CSV table of C-alpha atoms and ligand atoms in Angstrom, one decimal:
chain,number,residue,atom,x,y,z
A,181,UNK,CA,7.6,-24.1,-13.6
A,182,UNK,CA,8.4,-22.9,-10.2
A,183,UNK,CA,4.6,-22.5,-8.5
A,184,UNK,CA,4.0,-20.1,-5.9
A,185,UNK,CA,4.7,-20.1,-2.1
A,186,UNK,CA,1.5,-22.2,-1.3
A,187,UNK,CA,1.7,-24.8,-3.7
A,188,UNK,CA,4.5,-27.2,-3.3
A,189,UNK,CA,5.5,-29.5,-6.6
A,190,UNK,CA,7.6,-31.2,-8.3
A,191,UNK,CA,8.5,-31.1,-11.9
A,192,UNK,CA,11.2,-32.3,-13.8
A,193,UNK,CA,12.5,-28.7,-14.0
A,194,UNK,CA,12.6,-28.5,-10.3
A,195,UNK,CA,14.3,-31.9,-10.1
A,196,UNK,CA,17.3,-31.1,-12.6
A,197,UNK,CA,17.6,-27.6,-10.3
A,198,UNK,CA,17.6,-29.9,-7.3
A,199,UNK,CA,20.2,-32.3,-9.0
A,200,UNK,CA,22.1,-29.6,-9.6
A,201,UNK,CA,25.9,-29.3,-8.1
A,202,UNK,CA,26.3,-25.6,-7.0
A,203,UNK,CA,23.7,-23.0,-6.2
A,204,UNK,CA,23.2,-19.3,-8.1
A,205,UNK,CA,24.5,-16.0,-6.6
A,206,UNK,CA,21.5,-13.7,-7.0
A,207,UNK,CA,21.8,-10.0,-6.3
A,208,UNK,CA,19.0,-7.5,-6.0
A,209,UNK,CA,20.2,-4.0,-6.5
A,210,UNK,CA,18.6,-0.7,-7.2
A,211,UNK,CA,18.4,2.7,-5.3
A,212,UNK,CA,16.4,2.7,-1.4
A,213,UNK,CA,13.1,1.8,-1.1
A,214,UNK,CA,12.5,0.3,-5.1
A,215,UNK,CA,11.4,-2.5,-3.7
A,216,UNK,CA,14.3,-4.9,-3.4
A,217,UNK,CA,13.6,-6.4,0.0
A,218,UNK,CA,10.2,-7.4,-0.5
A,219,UNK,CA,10.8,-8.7,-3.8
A,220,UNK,CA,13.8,-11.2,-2.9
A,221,UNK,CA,12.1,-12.2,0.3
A,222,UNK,CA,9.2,-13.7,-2.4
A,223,UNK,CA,12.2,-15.2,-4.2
A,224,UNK,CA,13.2,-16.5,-1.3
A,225,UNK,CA,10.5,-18.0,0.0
A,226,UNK,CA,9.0,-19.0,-3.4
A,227,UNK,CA,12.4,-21.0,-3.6
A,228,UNK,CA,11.9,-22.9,-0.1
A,229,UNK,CA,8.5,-23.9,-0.7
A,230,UNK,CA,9.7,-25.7,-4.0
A,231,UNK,CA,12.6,-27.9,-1.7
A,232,UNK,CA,15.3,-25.4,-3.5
A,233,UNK,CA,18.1,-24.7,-0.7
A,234,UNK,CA,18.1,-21.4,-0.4
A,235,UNK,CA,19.8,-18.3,2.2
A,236,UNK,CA,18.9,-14.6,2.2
A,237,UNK,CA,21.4,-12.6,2.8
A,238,UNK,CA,22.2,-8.6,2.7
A,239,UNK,CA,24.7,-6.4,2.7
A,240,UNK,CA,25.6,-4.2,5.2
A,241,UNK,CA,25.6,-6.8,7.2
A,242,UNK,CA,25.3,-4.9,10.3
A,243,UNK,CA,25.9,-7.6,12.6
A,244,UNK,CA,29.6,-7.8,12.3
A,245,UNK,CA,32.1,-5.2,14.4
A,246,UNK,CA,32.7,-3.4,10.9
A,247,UNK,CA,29.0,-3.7,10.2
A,248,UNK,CA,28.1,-2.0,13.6
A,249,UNK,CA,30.3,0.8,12.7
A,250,UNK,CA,28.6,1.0,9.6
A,251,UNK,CA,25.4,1.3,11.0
A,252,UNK,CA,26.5,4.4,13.5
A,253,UNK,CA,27.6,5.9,10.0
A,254,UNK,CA,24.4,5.3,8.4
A,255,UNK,CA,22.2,6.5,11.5
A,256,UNK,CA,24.8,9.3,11.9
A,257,UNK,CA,25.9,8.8,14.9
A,258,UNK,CA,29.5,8.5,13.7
A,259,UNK,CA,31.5,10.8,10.9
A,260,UNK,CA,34.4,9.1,8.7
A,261,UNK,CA,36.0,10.0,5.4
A,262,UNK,CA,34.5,8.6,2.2
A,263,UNK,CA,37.3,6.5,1.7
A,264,UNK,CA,37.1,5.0,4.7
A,265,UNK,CA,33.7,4.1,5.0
A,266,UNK,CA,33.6,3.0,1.2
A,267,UNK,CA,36.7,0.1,2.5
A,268,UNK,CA,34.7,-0.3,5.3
A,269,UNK,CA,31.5,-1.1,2.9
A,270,UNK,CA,33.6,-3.6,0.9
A,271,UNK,CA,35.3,-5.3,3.7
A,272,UNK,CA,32.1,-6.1,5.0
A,273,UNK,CA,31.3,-7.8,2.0
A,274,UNK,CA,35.2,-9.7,2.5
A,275,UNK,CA,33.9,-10.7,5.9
A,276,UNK,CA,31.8,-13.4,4.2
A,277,UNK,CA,33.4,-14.5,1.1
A,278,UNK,CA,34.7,-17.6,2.4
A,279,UNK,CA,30.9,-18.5,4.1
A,280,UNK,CA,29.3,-17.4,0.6
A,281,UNK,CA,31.5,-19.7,-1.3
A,282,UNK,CA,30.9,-22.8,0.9
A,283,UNK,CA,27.2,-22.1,0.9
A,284,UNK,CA,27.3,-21.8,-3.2
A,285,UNK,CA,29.6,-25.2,-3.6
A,286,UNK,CA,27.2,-26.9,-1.6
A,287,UNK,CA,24.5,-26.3,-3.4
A,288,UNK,CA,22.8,-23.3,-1.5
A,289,UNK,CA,21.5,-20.8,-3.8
A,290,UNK,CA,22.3,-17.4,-2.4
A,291,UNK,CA,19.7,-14.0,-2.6
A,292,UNK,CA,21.7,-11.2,-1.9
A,293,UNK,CA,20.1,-8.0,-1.3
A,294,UNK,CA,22.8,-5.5,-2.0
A,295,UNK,CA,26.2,-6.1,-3.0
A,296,UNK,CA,29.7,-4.8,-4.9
A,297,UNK,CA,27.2,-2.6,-7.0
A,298,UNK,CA,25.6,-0.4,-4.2
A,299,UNK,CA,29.2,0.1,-2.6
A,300,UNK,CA,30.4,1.7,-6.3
A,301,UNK,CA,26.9,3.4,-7.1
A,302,UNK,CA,26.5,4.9,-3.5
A,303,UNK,CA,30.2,6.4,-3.1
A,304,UNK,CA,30.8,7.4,-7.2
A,305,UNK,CA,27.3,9.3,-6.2
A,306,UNK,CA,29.2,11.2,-4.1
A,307,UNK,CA,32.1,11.9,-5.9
A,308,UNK,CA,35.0,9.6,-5.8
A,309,UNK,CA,36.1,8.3,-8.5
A,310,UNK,CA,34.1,4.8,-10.2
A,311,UNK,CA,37.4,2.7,-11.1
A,312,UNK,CA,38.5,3.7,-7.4
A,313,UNK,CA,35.3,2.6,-6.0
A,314,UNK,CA,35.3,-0.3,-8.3
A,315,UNK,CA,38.7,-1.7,-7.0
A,316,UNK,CA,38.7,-3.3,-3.4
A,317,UNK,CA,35.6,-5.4,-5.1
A,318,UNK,CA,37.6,-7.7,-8.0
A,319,UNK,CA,38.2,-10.8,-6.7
A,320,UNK,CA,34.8,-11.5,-4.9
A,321,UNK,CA,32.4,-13.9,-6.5
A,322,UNK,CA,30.6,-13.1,-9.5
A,323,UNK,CA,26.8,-12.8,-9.4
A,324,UNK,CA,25.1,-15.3,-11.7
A,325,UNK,CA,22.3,-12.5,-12.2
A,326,UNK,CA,21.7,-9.2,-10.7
A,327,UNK,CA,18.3,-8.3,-10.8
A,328,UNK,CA,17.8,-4.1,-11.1
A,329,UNK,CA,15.0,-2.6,-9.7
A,330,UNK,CA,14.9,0.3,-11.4
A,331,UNK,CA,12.5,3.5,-11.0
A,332,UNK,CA,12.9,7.6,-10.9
A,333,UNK,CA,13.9,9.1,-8.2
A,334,UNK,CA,10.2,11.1,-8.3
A,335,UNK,CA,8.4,7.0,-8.3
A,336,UNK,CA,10.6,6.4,-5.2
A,337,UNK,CA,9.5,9.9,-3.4
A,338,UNK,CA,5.7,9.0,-3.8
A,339,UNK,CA,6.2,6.0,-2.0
A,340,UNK,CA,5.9,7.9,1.2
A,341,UNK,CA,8.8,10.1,3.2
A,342,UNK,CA,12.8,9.1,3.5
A,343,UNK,CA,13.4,7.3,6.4
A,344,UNK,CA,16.1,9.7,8.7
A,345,UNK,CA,19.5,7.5,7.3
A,346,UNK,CA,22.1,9.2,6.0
A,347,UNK,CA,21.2,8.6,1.9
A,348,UNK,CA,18.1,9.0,2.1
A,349,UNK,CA,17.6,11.9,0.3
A,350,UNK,CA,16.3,12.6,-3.2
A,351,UNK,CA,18.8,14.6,-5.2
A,352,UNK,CA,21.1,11.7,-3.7
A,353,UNK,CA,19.4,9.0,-4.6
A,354,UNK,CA,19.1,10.3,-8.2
A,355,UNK,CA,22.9,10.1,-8.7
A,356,UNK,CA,22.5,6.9,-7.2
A,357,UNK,CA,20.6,5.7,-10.1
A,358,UNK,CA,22.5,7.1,-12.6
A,359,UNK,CA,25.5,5.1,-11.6
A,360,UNK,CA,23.6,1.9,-11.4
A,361,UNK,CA,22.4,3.0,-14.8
A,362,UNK,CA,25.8,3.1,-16.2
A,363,UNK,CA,26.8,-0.1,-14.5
A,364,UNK,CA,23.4,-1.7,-16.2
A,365,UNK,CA,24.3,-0.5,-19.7
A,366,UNK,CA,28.4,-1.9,-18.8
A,367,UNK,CA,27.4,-5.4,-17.4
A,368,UNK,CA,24.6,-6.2,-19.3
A,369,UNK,CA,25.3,-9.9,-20.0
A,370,UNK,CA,24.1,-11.0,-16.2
A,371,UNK,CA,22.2,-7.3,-15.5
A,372,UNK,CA,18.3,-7.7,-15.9
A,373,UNK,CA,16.4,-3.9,-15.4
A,374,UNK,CA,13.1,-4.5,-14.5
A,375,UNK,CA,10.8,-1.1,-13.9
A,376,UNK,CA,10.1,-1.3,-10.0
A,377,UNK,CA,7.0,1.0,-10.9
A,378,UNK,CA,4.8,-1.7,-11.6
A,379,UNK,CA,2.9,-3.7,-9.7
A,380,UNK,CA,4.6,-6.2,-7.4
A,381,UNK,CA,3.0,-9.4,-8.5
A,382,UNK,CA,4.3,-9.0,-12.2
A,383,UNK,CA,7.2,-7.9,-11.2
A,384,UNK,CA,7.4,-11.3,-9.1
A,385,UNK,CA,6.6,-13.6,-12.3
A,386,UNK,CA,9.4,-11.4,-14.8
A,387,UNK,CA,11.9,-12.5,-11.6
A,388,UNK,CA,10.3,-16.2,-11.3
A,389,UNK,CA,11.3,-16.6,-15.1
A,390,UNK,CA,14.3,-15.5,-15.5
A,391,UNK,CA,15.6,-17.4,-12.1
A,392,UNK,CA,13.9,-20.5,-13.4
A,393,UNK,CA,16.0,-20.5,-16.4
A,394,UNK,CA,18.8,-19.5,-13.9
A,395,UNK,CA,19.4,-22.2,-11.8
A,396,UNK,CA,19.9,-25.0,-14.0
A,397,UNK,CA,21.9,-23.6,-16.2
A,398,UNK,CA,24.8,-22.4,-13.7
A,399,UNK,CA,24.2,-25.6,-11.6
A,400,UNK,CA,27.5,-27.1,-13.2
A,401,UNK,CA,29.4,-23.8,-13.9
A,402,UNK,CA,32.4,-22.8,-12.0
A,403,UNK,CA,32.4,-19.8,-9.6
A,404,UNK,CA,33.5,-16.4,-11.2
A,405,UNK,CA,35.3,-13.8,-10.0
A,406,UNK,CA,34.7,-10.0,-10.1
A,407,UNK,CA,37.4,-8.8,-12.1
B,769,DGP,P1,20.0,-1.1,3.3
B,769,DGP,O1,20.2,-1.8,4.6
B,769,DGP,O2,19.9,-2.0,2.1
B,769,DGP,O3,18.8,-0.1,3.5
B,769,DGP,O4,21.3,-0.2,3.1
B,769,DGP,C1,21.5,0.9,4.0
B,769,DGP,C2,22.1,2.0,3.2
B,769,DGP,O5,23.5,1.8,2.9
B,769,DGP,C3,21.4,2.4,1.9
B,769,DGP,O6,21.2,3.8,1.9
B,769,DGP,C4,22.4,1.9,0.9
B,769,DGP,C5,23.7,2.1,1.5
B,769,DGP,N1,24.7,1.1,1.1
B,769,DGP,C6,24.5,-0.2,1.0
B,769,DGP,N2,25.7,-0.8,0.6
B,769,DGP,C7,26.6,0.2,0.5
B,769,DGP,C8,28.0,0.3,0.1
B,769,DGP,O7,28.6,-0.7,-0.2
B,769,DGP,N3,28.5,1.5,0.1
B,769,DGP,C9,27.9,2.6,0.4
B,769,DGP,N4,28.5,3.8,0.4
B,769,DGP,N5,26.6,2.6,0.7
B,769,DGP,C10,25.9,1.4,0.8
């Protein structure tokens, strides 16, 4: 059993995940502010303090030229088509295929929060079409699990006011969730919906299972694509 942050262990589970020959793609997604930073930073550091290597990464990645464009988008400081700033989403996501990949082969286990889902839910939310969105994203690696956070639009409000980016609003963050909702029901073989309403710490353990049972098991599979 994986044991919390403080207590480092080892157990034959852990050393068959160790022994293993390819890390897990792990993605968080769900709408803004259910929760998925806070929750795959546990996983994250839950994972180094039981010796598994791990990286956190997320997308945007607004470090990147494209990435700093996104971010004038997002802050609204800059105005560009749908289109365009969809492609620009998934090329950001291009930018570090080839990193991603090496990191996975090698045995890193990778904790994405955000990926190829957010760029489909987030533009189909505003109109264009979902196979459209869909497209520029076959061909980059397949999560081994995408963990949903999943809570109303009204749960999400309580929490306190939007922040002043450019989706950050309710009505739009409710279509948000409906496309991830749709995606859910479509990939439900690697999807797992957890309700982000509930309290953090058992949210934690349901994630702690299920990536437990995770790692070992896709240690010796081969990389998938989206497709
Ligand atoms: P975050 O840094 O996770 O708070 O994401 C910033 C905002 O960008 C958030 O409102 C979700 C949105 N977003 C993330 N990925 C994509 C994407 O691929 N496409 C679009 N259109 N929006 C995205």
């Amino acid at each position: 059993m994986l044991q919390p942050s403080y207590i480092v262990i080892t157990t034959p589970a852990i050393d068959k995940m160790r022994a293993g020959k390819r890390g897990a793609l792990i993605v968080f997604e769900g709408c803004d502010r259910s929760g998925k930073t806070t929750q795959s930073s546990r996983l994250v550091e839950l994972l180094k303090a039981n010796g598994i290597p791990v990286l956190p990464m997320n997308f945007p990645d607004r470090s990147s030229s494209i990435g700093k464009d996104i971010n004038s988008y997002l802050t609204n400081s800059k105005d560009l088509p749908d289109e365009v700033i969809h492609l620009m989403f998934s090329a950001n996501r291009w930018e570090l295929v080839n990193q991603m990949k090496n990191k996975l082969l090698e045995g890193t286990t990778l904790i994405v929060d955000r990926y190829s889902y957010s760029g489909v839910a987030y533009s189909a939310a505003k109109g264009l079409n979902f196979d459209w969105c869909y497209a520029p994203e076959r061909g980059l690696i397949k999560p081994d699990a995408v963990f949903y956070l999943k809570a109303s639009a009204d749960d999400l409000t309580n929490r306190g006011k939007y922040g002043e980016e450019r989706y950050e609003k309710v009505e739009f963050q409710r279509r948000v969730g409906e496309v991830f909702d749709r995606i859910c029901s479509k990939e439900a073989s690697y999807w797992h919906q957890f309700n982000a309403s509930q309290p953090a710490d058992n949210l934690h353990s349901q994630i702690v299972t299920i990536t437990e049972e995770l790692l070992p098991k896709v240690a010796t599979q081969p990389l998938d694509k989206l497709s």
